[in-house]
Coordinates of C-alpha atoms and ligand atoms in Angstrom, one line a residue:
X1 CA 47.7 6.1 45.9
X2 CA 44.8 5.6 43.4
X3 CA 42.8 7.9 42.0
X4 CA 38.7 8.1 43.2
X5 CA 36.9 6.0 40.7
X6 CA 34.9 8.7 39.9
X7 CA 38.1 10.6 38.1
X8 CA 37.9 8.4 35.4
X9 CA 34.4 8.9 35.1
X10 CA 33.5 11.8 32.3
X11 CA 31.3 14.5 33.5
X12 CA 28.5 13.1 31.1
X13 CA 28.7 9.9 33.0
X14 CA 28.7 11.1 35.9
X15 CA 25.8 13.8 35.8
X16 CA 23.9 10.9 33.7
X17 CA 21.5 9.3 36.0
X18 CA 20.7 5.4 35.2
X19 CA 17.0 4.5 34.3
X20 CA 16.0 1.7 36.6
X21 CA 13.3 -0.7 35.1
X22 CA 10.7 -2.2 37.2
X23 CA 10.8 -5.3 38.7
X24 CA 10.3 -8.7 37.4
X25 CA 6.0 -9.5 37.8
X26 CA 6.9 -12.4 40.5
X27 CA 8.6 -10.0 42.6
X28 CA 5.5 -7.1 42.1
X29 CA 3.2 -9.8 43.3
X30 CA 4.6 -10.7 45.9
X31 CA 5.4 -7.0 47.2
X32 CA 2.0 -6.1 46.2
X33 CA 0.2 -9.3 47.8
X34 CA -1.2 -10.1 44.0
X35 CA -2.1 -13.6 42.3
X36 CA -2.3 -12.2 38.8
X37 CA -0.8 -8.8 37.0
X38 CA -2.9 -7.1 34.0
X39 CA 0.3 -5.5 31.9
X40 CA -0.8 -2.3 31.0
X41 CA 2.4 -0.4 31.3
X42 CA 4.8 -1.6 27.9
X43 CA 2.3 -0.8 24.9
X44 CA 2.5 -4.8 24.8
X45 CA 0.4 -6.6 22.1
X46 CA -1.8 -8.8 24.8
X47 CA -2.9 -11.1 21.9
X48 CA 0.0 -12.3 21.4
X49 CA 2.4 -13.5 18.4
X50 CA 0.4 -14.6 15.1
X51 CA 0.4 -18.1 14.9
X52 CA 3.3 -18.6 12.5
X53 CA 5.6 -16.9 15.1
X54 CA 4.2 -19.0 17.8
X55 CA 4.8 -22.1 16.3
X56 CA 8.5 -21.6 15.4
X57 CA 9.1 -20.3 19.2
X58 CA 7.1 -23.9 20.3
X59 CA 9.2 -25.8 17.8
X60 CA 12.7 -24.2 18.7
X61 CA 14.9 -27.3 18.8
X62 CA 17.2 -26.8 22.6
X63 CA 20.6 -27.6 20.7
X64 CA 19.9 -24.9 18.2
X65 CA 21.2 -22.8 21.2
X66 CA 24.2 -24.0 21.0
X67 CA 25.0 -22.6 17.8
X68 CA 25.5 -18.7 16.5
X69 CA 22.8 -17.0 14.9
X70 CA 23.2 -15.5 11.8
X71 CA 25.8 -12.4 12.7
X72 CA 23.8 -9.9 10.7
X73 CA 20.2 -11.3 10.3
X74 CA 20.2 -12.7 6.5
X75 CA 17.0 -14.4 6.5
X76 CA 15.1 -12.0 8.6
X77 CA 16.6 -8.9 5.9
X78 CA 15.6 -10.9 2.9
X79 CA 12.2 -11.3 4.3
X80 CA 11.9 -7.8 4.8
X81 CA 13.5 -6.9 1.4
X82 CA 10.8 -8.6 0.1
X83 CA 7.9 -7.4 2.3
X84 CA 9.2 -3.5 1.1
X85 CA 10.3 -4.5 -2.4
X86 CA 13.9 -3.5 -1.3
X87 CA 17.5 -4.7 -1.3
X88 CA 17.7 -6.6 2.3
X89 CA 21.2 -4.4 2.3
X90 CA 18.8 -1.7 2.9
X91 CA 17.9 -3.5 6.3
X92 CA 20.3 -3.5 9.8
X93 CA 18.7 -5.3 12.6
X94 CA 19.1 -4.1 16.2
X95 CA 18.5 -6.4 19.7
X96 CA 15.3 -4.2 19.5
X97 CA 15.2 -0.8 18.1
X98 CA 16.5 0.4 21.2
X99 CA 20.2 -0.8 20.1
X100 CA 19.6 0.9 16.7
X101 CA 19.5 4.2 18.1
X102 CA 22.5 3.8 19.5
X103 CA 24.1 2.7 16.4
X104 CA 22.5 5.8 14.3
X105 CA 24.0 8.0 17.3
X106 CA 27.8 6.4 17.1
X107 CA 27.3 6.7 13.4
X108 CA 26.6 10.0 12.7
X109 CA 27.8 12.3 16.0
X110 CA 31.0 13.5 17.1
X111 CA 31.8 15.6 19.8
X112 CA 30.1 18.8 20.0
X113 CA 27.4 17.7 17.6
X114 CA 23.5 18.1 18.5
X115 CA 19.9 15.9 18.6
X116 CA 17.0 17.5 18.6
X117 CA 13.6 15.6 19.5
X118 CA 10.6 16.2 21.3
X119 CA 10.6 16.8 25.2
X120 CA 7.8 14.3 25.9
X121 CA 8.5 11.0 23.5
X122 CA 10.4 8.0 24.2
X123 CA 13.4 9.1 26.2
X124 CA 15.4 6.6 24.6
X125 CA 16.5 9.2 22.0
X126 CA 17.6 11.8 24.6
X127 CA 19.4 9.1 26.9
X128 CA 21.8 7.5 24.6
X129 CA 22.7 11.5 23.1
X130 CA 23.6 12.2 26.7
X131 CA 25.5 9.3 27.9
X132 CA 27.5 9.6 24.7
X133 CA 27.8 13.2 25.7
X134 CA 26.3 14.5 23.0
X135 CA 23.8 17.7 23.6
X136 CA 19.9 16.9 23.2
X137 CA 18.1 19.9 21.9
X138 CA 14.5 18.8 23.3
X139 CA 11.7 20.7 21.7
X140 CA 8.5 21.0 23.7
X141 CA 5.5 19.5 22.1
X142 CA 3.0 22.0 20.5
X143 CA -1.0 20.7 21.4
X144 CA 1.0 17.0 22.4
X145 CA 2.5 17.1 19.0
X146 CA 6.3 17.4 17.8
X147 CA 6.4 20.7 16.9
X148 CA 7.8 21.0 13.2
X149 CA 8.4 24.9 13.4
X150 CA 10.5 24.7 16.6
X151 CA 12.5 21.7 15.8
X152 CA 13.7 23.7 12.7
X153 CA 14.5 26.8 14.5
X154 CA 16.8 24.8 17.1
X155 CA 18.7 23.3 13.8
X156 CA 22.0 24.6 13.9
X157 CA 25.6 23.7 12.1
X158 CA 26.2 20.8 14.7
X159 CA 22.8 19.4 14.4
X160 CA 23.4 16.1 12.8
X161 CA 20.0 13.6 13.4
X162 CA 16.1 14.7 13.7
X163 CA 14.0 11.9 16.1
X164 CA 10.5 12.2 15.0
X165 CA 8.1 9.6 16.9
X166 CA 5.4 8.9 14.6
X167 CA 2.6 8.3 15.7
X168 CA 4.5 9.8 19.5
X169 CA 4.7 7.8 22.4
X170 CA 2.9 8.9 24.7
X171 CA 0.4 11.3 22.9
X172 CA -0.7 9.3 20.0
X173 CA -0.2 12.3 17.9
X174 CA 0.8 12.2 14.4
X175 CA 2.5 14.2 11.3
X176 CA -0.1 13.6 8.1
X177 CA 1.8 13.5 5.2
X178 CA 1.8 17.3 3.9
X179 CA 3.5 18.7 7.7
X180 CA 6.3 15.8 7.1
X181 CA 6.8 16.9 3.2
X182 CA 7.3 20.5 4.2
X183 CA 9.7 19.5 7.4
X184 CA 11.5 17.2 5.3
X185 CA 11.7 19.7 2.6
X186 CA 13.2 22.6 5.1
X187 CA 15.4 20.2 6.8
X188 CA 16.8 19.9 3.0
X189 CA 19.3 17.3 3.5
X190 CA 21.3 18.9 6.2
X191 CA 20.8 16.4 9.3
X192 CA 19.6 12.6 9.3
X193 CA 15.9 12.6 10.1
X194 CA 14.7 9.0 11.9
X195 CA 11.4 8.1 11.9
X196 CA 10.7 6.1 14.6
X197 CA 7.6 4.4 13.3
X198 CA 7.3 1.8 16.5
X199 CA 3.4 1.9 16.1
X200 CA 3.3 2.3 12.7
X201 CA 1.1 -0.6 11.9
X202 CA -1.8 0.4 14.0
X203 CA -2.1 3.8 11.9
X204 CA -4.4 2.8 9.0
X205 CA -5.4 6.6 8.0
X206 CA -4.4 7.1 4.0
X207 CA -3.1 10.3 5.3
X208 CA -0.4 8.9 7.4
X209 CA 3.0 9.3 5.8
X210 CA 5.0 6.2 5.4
X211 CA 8.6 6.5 6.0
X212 CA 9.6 3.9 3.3
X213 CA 8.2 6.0 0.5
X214 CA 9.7 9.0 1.7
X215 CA 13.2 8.0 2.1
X216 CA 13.2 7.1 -2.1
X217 CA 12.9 10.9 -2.3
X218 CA 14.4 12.1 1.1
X219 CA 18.0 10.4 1.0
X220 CA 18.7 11.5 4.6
X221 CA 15.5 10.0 6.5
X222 CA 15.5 6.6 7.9
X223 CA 13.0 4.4 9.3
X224 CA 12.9 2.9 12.5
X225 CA 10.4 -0.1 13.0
X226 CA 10.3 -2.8 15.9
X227 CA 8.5 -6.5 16.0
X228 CA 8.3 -5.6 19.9
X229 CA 4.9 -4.1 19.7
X230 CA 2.0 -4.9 17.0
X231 CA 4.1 -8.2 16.2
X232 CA 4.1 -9.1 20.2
X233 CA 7.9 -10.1 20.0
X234 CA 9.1 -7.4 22.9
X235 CA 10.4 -10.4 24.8
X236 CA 13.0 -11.3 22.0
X237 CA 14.1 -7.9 21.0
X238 CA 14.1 -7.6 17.2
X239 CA 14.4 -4.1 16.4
X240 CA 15.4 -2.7 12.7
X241 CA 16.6 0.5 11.1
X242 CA 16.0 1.0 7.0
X243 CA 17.3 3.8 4.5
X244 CA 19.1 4.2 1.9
X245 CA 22.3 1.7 1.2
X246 CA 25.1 4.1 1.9
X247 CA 23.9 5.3 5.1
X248 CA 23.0 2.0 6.2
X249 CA 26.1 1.2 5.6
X250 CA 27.8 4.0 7.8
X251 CA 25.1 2.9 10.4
X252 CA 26.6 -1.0 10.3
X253 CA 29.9 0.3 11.0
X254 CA 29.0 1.0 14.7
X255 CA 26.6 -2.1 14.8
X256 CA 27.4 -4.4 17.4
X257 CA 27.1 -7.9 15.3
X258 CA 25.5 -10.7 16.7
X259 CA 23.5 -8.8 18.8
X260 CA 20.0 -10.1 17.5
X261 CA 19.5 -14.1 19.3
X262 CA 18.9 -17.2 16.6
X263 CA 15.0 -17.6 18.2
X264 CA 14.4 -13.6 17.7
X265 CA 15.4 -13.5 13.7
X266 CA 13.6 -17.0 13.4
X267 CA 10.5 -15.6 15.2
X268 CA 10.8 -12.3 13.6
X269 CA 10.5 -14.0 9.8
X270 CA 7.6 -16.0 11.0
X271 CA 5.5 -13.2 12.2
X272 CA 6.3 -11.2 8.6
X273 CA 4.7 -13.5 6.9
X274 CA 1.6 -14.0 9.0
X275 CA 0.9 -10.7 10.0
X276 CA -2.7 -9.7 7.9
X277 CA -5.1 -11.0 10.1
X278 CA -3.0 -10.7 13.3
X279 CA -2.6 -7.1 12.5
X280 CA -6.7 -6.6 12.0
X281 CA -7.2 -8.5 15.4
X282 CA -5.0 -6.4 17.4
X283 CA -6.6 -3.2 15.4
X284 CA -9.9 -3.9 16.5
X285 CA -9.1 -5.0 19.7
X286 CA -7.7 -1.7 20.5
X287 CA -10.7 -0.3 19.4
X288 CA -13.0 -1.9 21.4
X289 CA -10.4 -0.9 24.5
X290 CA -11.1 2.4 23.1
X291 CA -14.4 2.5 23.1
X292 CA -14.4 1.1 26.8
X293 CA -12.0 3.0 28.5
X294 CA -12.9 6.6 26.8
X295 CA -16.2 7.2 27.9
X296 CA -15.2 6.4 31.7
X297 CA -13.1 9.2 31.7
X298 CA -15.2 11.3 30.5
X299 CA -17.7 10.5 33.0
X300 CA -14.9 10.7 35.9
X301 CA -14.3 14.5 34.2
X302 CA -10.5 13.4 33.7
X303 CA -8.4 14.9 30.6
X304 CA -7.1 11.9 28.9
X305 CA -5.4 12.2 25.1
X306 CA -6.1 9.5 23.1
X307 CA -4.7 9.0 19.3
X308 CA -3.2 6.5 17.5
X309 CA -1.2 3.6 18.6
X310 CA -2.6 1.6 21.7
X311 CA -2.3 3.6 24.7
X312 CA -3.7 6.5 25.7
X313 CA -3.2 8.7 28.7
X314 CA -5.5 10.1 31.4
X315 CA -4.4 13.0 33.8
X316 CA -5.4 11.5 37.5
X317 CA -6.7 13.5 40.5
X318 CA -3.3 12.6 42.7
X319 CA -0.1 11.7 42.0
X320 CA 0.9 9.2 39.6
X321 CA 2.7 7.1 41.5
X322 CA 0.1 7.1 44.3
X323 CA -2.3 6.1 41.8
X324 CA 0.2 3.4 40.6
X325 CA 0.9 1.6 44.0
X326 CA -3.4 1.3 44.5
X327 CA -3.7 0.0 41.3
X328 CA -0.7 -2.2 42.1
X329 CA -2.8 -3.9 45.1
X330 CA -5.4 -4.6 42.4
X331 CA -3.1 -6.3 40.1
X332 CA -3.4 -3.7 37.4
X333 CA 0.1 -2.1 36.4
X334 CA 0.1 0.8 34.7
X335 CA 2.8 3.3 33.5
X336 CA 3.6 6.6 35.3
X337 CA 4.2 9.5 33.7
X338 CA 6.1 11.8 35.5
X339 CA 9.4 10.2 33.9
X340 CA 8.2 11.6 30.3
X341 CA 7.2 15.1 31.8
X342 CA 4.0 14.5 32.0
X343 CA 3.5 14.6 35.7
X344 CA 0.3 12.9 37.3
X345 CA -0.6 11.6 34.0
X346 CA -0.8 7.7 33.6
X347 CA -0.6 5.7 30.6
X348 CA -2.6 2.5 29.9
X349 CA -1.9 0.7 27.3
X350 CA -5.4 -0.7 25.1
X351 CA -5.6 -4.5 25.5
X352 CA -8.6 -7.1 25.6
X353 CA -11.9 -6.4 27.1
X354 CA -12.0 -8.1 30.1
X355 CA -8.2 -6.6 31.4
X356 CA -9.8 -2.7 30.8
X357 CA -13.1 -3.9 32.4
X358 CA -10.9 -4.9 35.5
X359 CA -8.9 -1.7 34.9
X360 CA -11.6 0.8 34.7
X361 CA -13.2 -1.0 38.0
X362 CA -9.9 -0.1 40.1
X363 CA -9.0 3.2 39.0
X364 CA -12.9 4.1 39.3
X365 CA -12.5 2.6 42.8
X366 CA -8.4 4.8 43.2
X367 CA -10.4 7.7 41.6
X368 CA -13.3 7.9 44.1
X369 CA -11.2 7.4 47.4
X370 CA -8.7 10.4 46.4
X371 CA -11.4 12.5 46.1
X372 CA -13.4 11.7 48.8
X373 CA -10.1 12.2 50.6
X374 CA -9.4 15.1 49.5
X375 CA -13.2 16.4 50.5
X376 CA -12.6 15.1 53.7
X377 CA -8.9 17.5 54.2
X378 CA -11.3 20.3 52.7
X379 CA -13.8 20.1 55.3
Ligands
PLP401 C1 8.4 0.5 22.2 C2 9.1 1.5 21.4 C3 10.2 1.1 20.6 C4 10.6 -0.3 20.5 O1 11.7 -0.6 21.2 P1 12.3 -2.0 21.0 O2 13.7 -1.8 21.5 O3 12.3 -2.4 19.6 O4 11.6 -3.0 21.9 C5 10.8 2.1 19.9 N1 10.3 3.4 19.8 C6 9.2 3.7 20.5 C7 8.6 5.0 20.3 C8 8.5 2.8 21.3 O5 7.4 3.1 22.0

């Protein structure tokens, strides 16, 4: 007889339970009975690649597709060698930084080692420790901030990488410079420390501390940086990690090669090199959102946090996934938030006028009815 399946499952595995994505938009509309979808769920850049980038994807010969990409992104890493004024060895590219993590986890961790991160960021950190089977020491954020102090204390012998998200996803929150010289300094070398700096270029405060200066003088932090969101290239996954050589080099070790598509690294290289007044665009576009969507929450009496990057999050009156589904039958998808701990909070990612006009006129609509509803139980 054979054994169960589940026997040659490990207990990691099996108390591991699968994220499941949301549906394709076609199938949303249709459940939903919608003709259009406003996107406000993926941090997605609504403008758009820059031009450059657009261009190469409209001119992307069919037979090209045929062929292998470049196994470990040479053109894309010499274009960003150059951007940094750094050897392109300094570079690995990931099928998003998603994939990077994963490498930087493989790399680094062996059995009984630690993570720590924060308990509300992106999860991605905390997933890939645990379905490796690796412990992740999840520090709770201190006023919707990592929580420099805490992640110290947890630090222990086994403790081998730091995940700082910064600016974090969800809060918007931020380390200035003189909180990551001090954690840096107390960390002293003794674990990796990532900085995941996904929305790094929407951050234009001097203050901010830039993870490519830092690791010159930190040997053991490395920086995480994605063309998925101000570059608007989510759909092609291009994803990189950069530090010093020799840890790089430990990192490519576990690097599955080939994993970044020919149109990605060719669309990737584009966008580099047009980026200056894409990245003002999409800056002041958010603003504007901003400016919009803040006030009305305010007036509604909702909490909402709001820093950098472009999202924010507003606490709603009901639960989140109530408020989801009405603003579903609207055609306005937004991103719950009990998954990140935050329960009944939503996040709404900051895109062009019209989209948070049409937002802001559904969830004032979602808003009233649960509270007349609830006035209406009360009396
Ligand atoms: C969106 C996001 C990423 C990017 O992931 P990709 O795999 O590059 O698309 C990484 N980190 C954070 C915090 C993000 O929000």
């Amino acid at each position: 007889m054979s054994l169960p399946i589940a026997e040659l499952v490990p207990s990691h595995i099996r108390s591991f339970e699968a994220y499941v994505p949301s549906r394709p938009d076609p199938e949303l509309m249709r459940v939903y009975k919608v003709d259009h979808l406003h996107r406000l769920n993926n941090n997605e850049n609504a403008l758009g690649p820059p031009p450059a980038a657009q261009r190469v994807i409209d001119g992307f010969e069919p037979p090209r597709s045929a062929i292998y990409p470049s196994g470990d992104c040479f053109f894309l890493r010499q274009a960003l060698g150059e951007r940094f004024g750094m050897d392109p060895e300094r570079f690995l590219v990931g099928n998003g930084s998603c994939e990077v993590i994963a490498s930087v986890i493989k790399a680094f961790c062996e059995k009984g080692d630690n993570i720590i991160t924060a308990d509300k960021t992106f999860a991605v950190y905390e997933w890939v420790a645990e379905f490796s089977g690796f412990e992740a020491r999840l520090i709770p954020l201190l006023d919707y901030a990592f929580d420099p102090e805490a992640m110290l204390a947890a630090m222990d012998g086994r403790t081998k990488i730091l995940f700082v998200c910064n600016p974090n996803n969800p809060t918007g929150t931020w380390w200035n410079r003189q909180t990551m010289e001090r954690f840096l300094a107390r960390v002293d070398g003794r674990a990796i420390v990532v900085l995941d700096e996904a929305y790094r270029e929407y951050v234009d405060d001097p203050d901010f501390p830039d993870g490519m200066e830092l690791m010159e003088r930190h040997r053991n932090v490395v920086v995480f940086r994605t063309f998925s969101k101000m570059y608007a290239l989510a759909g092609l996954r291009v994803g990189y990690v950069c530090g010093q050589k020799d840890v790089i080099d430990y990192i490519r070790r576990t690097h599955i090669v080939y994993s970044v598509n020919g149109l990605g690294q060719l669309a990737a290289r584009a966008a580099l090199g047009d980026d200056a007044e894409h990245i003002l665009a999409t800056r002041s576009m958010v603003a504007r959102a901003r400016e919009i969507i803040l006030p009305a929450f305010r007036e509604l009496e909702l909490p909402y946090v709001s820093g950098a990057g472009n999202f924010v999050m507003v606490k709603t009156p009901a639960s989140d996934s109530l408020i989801y589904r009405q603003l579903m039958r609207r055609g306005i998808m937004v991103r719950t938030m009990t998954g990140f701990r935050f329960p009944n909070w939503i996040r709404v990612s900051l895109v062009q006028e019209p989209a948070m006009r049409d937002f802001l006129a559904g969830f004032r609509e979602v808003v009233t009815q649960v509270r007349e509803d609830a006035e209406g139980e009360e009396a």
